[in-house]
Coordinates of N, CA and C in Angstrom, one line a residue:
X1059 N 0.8 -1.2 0.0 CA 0.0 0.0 0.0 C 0.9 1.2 0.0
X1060 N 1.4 1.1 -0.9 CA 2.1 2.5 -1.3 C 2.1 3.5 -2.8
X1061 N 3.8 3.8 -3.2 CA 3.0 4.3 -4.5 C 5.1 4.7 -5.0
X1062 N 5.6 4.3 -5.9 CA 6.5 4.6 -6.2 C 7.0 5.7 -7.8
X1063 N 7.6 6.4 -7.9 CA 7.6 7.2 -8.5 C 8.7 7.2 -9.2
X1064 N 8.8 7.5 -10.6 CA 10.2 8.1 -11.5 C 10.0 9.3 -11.9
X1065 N 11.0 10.1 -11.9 CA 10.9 10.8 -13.0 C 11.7 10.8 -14.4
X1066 N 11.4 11.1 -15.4 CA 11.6 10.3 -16.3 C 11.8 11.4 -17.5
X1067 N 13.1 11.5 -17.8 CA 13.3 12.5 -18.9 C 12.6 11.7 -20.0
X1068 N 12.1 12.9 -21.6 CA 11.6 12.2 -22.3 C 13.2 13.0 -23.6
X1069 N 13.1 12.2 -24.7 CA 14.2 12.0 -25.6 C 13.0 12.3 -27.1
X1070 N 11.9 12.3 -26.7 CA 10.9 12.0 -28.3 C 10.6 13.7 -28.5
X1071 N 10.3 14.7 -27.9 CA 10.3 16.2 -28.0 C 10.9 16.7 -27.8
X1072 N 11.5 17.9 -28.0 CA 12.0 19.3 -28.0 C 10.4 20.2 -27.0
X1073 N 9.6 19.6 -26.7 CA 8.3 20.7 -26.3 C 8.9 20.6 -24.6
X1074 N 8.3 21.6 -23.8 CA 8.3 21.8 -22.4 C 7.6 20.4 -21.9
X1075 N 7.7 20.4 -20.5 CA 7.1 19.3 -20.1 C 6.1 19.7 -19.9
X1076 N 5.4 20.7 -19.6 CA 3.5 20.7 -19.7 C 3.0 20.0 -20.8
X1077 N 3.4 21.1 -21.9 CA 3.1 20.4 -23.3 C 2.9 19.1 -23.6
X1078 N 4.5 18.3 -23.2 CA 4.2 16.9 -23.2 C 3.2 16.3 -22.7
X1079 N 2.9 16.3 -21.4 CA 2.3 15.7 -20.3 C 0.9 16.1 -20.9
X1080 N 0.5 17.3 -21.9 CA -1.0 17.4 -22.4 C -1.0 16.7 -23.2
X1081 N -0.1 16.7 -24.2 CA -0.4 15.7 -25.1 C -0.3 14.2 -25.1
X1082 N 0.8 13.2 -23.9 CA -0.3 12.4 -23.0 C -0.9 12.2 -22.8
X1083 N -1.7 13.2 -22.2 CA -2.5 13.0 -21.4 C -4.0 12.7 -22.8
X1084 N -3.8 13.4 -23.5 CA -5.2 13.7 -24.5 C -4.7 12.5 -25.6
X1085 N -3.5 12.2 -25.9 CA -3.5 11.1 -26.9 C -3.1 9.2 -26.7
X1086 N -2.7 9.8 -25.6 CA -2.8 8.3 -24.8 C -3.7 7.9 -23.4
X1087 N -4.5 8.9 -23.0 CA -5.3 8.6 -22.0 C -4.6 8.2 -20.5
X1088 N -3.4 9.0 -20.5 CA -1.9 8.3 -19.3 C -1.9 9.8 -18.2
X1089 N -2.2 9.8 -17.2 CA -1.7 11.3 -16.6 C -0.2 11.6 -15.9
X1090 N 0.6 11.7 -16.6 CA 1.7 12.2 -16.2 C 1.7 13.7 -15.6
X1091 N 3.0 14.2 -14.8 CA 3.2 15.8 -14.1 C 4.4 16.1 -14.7
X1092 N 3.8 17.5 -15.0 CA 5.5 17.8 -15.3 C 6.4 18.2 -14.4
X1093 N 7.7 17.8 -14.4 CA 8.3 18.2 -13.0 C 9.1 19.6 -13.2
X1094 N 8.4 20.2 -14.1 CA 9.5 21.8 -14.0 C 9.1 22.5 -12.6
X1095 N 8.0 22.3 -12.0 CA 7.6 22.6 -10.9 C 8.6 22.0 -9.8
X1096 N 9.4 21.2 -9.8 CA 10.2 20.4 -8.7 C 11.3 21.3 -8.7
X1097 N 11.8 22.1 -9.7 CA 13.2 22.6 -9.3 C 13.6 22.8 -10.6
X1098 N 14.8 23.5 -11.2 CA 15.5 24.0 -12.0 C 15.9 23.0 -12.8
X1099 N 16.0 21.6 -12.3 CA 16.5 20.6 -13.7 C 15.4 19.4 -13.6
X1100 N 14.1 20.5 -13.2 CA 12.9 19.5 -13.5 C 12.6 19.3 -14.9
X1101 N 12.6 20.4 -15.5 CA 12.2 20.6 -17.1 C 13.0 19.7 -17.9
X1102 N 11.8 19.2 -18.9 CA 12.4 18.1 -19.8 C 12.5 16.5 -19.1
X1103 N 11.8 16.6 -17.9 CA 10.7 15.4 -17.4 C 9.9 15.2 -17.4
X1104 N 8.9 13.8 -16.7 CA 7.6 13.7 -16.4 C 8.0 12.8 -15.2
X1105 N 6.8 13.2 -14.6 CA 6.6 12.3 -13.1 C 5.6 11.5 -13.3
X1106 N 6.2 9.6 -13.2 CA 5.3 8.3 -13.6 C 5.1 8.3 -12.4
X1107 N 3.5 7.9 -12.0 CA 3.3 7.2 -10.4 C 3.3 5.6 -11.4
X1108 N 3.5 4.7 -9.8 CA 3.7 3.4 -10.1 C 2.8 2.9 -9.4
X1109 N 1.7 3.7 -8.7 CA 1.1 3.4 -7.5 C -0.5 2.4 -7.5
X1110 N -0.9 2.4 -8.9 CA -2.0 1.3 -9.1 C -1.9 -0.1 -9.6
X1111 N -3.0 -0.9 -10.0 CA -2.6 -2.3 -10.1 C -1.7 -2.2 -11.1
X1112 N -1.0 -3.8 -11.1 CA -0.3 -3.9 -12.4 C -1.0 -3.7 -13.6
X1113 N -1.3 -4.4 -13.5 CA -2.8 -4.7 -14.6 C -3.0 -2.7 -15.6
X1114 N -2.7 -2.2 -14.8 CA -3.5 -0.8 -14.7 C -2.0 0.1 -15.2
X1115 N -0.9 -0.3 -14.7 CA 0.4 0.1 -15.1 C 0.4 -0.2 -16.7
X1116 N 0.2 -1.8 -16.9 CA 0.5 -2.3 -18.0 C 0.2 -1.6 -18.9
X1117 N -1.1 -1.6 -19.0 CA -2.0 -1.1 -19.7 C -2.0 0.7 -20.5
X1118 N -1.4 1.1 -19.2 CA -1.2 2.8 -19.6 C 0.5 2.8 -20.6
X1119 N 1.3 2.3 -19.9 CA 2.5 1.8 -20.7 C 2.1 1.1 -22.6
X1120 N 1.4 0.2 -22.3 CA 0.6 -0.2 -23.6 C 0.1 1.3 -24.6
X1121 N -0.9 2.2 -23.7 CA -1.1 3.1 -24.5 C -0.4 3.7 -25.1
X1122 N 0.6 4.2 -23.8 CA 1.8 5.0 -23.9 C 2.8 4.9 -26.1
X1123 N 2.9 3.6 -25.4 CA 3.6 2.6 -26.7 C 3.0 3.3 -27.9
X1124 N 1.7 2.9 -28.1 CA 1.0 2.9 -29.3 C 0.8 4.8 -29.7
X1125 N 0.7 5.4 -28.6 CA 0.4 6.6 -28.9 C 2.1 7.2 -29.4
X1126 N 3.3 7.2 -29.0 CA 4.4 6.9 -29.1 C 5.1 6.3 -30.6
X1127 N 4.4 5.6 -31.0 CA 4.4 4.8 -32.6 C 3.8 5.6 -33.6
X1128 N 3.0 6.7 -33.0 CA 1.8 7.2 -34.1 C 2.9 8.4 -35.1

């Protein structure tokens, strides 16, 4: 009963990490944070929770993939 976390530079844009994390969020159905809010070498991350079922990880990862391929 907890909840584990990465942050996780992304390599596929040049956009800010809001940007990214919106367009996640609207083309893979995944809610990622951007971490420019955490500090000065937040920007050009996202913050993954790890904190639901597997089943429920997989599946957003899956999205992830496919929206990622397009």
């Amino acid at each position: 009963k907890g909840a584990f976390y990465v942050l996780a530079r992304y390599l596929f844009s040049s956009a800010d990490a809001q940007t990214v994390a919106n367009e996640i969020l609207h083309g893979a159905r995944v809610i990622t944070i951007p971490t420019s809010g955490f500090g000065a070498g937040g920007e050009g991350h996202l913050r993954l929770s790890f904190g639901g079922e597997e089943a429920e990880i997989h599946a957003a990862f899956d999205r992830m993939e496919r929206w990622l391929k397009r």
